[in-house]
Tab-separated table of C-alpha atoms in Angstrom:
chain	number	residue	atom	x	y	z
A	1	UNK	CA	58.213	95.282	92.310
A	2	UNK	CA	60.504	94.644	95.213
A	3	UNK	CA	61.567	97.893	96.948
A	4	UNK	CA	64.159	96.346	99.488
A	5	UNK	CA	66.874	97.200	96.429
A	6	UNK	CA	66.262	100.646	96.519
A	7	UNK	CA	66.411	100.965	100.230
A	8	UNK	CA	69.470	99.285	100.347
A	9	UNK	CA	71.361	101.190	97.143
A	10	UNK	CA	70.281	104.878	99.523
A	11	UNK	CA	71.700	103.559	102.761
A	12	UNK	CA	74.986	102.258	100.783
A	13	UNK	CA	75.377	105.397	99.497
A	14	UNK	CA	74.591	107.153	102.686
A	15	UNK	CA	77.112	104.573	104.091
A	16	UNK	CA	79.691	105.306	101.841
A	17	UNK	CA	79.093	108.984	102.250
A	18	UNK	CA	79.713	108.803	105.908
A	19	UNK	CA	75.970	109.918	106.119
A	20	UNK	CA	75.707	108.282	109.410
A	21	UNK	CA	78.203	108.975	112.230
A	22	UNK	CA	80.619	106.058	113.344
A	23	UNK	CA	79.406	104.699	117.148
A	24	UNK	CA	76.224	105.876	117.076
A	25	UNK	CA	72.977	103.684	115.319
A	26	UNK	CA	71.481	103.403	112.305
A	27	UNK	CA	67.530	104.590	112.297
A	28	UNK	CA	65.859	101.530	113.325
A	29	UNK	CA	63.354	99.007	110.958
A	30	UNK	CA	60.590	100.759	111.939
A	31	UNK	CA	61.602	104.504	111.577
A	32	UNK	CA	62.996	102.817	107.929
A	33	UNK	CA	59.766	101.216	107.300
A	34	UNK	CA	58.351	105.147	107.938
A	35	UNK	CA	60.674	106.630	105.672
A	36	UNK	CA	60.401	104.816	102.907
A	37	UNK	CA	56.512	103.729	103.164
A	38	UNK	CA	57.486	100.148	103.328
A	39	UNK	CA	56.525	97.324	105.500
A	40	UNK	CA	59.315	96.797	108.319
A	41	UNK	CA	60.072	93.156	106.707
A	42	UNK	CA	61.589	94.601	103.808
A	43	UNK	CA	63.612	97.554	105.928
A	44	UNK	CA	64.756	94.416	108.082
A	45	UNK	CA	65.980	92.755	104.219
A	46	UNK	CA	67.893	95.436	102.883
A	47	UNK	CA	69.640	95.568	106.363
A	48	UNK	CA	70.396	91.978	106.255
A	49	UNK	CA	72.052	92.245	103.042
A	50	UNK	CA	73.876	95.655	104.064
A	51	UNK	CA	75.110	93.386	107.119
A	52	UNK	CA	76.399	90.498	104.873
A	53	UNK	CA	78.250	92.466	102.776
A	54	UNK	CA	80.023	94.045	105.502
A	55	UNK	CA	78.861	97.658	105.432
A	56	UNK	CA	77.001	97.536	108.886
A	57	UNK	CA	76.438	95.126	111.930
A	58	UNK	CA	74.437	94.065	114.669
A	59	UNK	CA	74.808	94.765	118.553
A	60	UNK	CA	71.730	93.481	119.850
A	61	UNK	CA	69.617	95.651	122.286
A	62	UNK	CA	71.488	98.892	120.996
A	63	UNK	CA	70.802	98.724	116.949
A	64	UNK	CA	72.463	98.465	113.781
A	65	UNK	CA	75.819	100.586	113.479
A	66	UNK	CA	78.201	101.236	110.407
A	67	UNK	CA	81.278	99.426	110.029
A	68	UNK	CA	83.345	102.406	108.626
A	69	UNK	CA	83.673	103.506	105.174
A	70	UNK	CA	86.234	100.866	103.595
A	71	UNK	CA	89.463	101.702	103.190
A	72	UNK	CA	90.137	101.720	99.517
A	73	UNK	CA	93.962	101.209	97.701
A	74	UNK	CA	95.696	100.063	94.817
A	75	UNK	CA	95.031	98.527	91.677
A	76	UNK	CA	94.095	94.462	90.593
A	77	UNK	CA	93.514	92.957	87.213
A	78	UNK	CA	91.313	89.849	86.233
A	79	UNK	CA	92.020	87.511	83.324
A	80	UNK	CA	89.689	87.979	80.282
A	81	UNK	CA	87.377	85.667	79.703
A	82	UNK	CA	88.608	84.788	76.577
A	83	UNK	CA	91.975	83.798	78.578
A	84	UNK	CA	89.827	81.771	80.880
A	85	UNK	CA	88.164	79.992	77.712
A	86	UNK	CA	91.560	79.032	76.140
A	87	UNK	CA	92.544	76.248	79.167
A	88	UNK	CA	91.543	73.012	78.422
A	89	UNK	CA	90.525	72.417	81.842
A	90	UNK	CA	88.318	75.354	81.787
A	91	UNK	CA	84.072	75.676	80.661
A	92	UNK	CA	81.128	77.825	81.463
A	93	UNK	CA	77.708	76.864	81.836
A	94	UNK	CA	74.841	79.707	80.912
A	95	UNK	CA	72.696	79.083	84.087
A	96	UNK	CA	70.117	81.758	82.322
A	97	UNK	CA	70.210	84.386	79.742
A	98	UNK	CA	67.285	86.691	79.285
A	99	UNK	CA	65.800	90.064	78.590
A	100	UNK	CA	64.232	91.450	82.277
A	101	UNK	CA	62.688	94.984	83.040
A	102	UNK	CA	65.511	96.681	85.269
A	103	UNK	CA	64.717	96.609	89.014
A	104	UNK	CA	65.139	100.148	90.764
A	105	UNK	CA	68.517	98.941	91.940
A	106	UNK	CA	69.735	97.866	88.455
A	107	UNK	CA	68.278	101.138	86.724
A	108	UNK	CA	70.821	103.225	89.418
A	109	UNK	CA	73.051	101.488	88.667
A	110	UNK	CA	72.832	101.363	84.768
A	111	UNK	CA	71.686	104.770	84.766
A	112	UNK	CA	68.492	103.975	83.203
A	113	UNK	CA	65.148	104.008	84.527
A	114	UNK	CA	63.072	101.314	86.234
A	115	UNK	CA	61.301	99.313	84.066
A	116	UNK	CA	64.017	99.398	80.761
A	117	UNK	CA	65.152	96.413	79.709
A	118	UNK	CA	68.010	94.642	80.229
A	119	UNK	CA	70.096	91.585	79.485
A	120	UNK	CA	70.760	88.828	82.432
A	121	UNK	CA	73.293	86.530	82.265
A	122	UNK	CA	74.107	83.917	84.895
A	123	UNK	CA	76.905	82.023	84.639
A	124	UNK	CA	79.225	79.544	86.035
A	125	UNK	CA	82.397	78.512	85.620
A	126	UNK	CA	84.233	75.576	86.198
A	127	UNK	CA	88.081	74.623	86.136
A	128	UNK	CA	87.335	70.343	85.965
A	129	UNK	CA	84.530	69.591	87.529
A	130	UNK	CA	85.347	72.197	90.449
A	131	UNK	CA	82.575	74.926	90.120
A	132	UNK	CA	84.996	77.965	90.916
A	133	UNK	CA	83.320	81.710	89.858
A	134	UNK	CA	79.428	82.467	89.516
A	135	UNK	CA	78.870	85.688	87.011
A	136	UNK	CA	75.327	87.388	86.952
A	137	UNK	CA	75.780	90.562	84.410
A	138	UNK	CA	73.105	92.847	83.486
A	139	UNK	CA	73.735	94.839	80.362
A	140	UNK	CA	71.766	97.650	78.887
A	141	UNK	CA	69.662	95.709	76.400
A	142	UNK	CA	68.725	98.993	74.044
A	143	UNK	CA	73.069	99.240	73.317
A	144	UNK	CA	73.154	95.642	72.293
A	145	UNK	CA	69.283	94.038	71.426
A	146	UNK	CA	70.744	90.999	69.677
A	147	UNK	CA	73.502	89.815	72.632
A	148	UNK	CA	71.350	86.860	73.701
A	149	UNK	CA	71.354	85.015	70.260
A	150	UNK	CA	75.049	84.774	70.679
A	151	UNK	CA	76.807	81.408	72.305
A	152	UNK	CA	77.510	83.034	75.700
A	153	UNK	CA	78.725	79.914	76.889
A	154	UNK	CA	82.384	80.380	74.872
A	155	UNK	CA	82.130	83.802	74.070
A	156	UNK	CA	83.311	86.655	75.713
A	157	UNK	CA	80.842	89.185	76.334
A	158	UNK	CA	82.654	92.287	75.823
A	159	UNK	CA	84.291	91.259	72.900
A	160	UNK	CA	80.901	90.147	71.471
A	161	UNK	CA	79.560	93.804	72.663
A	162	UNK	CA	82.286	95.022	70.564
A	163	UNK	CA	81.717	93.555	67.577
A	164	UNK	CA	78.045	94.534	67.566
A	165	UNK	CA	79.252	98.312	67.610
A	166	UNK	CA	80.010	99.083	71.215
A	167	UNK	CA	82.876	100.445	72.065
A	168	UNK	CA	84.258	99.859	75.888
A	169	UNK	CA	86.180	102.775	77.512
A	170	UNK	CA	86.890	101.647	80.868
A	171	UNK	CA	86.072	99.458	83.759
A	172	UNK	CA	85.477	100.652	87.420
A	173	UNK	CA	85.377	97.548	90.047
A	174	UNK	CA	85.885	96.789	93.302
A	175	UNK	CA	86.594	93.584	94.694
A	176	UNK	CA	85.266	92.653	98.618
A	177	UNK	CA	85.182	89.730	101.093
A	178	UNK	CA	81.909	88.199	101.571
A	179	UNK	CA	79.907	84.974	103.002
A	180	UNK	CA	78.185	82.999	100.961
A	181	UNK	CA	74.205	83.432	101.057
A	182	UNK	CA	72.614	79.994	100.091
A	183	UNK	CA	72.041	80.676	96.509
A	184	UNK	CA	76.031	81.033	96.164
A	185	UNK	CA	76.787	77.881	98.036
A	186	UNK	CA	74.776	75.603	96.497
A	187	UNK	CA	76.067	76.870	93.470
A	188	UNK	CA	79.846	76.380	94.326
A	189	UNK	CA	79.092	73.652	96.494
A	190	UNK	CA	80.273	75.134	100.026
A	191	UNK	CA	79.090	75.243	103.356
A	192	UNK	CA	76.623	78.152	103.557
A	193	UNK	CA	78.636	81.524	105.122
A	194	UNK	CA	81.945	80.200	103.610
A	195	UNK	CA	83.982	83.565	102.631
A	196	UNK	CA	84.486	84.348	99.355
A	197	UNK	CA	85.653	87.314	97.218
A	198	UNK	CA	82.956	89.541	95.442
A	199	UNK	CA	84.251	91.546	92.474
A	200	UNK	CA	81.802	94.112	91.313
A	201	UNK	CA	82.230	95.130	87.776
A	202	UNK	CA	80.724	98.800	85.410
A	203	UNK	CA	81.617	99.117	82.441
A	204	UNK	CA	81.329	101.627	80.419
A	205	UNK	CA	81.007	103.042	76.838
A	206	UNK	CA	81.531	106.377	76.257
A	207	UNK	CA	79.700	108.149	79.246
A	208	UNK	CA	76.816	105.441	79.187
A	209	UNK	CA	77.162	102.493	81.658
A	210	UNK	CA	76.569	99.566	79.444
A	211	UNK	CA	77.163	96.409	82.013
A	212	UNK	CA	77.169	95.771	85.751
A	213	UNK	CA	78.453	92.559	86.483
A	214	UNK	CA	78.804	90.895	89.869
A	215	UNK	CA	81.153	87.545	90.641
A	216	UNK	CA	81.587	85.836	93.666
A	217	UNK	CA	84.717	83.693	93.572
A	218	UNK	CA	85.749	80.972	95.658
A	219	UNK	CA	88.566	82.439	98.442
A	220	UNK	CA	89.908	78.400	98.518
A	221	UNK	CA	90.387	78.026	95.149
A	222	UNK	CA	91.693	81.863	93.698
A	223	UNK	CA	94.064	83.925	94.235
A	224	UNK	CA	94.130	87.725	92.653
A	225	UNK	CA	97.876	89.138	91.659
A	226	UNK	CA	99.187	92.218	90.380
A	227	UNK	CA	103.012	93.585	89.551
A	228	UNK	CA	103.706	97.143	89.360
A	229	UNK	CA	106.307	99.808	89.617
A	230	UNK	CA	106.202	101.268	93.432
């Protein structure tokens, strides 16, 4: 089992903890490597990632610093799915839907343990033939064992979860600018490193996280709004 995830979940808390002092380095890939008994290729990989999303960079010769915990305000909504369905002009392809064992990073997040399983969903979805938002969602499989056998293609997940006896309380998410990693771009069709938005999605049901859902949406294409009372 990959242990880059793990790695990079501890420093991104650490990160986000101000664990590590603005202006001065991160421990190198090899003193990494040391602390978490890995090989200094996977250090370097959780790194990389940390780096595209923005949390650290790279001054070479003097190491990898942190950018500064992110400054954090207001409020956004996102159109149901079920709103997105409704337009004409509007479709979603199931890329893949399966049952996985959760990955160290998915378990922390889902507050289960490694190994559980868990329901992936990849999706895209198109406005015309303009490939616009990729979804990949990873639910708690032992809340809702029979999710896959329903047509996730038109249906929207939550509601589905609903109807199968879970109730939702509330969402947490947090929405970021990002460049595209290859995977992305092919997917949305893009130059690789275009910027794009990242919403991060847990949801919850009750106290229990029941789905952690990550879309990348194309910056050219969508715009997020929001009215409220100041």
């Amino acid at each position: 089992m990959a242990k880059y995830p793990l790695i990079k979940t501890t420093l991104k808390d650490r990160l986000l903890g101000s664990h590590y002092a603005e202006g001065l380095p991160l421990p190198s890939e090899p003193q990494l490597a040391r602390e978490f008994e890995v090989s200094r290729m996977t250090a370097r990989r959780a790194i990389d990632e940390l780096e595209r999303e923005g949390y650290v960079y790279r001054v070479q010769g003097a190491g990898t610093f942190p950018t500064g915990k992110r400054f954090r305000q207001g409020m956004f909504r996102v159109r149901p799915f079920k709103e997105w369905a409704r337009h004409p002009d509007h479709r979603t392809t199931v890329l893949r839907a399966m049952t996985i064992e959760a990955t160290p990073e998915i378990a922390t997040v889902l507050q289960i343990e490694p190994g559980d399983p868990v329901h992936f969903i990849h999706r895209l979805r198109y406005a015309g033939e303009e490939a616009l938002v990729i979804e990949k969602r990873y639910i708690n499989a032992a809340l809702v064992p029979t999710l896959l056998e329903h047509n996730l293609s038109s249906e929207s997940i939550h509601e589905t979860m609903v109807s199968l006896g879970v109730p939702l309380a509330r969402v947490e998410q947090n929405l970021e600018a990002v460049n595209l990693r290859q995977e992305e771009a092919e997917l949305l069709r893009v130059p690789l490193g275009t910027a794009a938005f990242l919403l991060r999605r847990t949801t919850y049901s009750g106290q229990k996280r029941a789905s952690y859902v990550n879309y990348w949406v194309r910056g050219d294409r969508y715009a997020f709004q929001d009215t409220f009372e100041p």
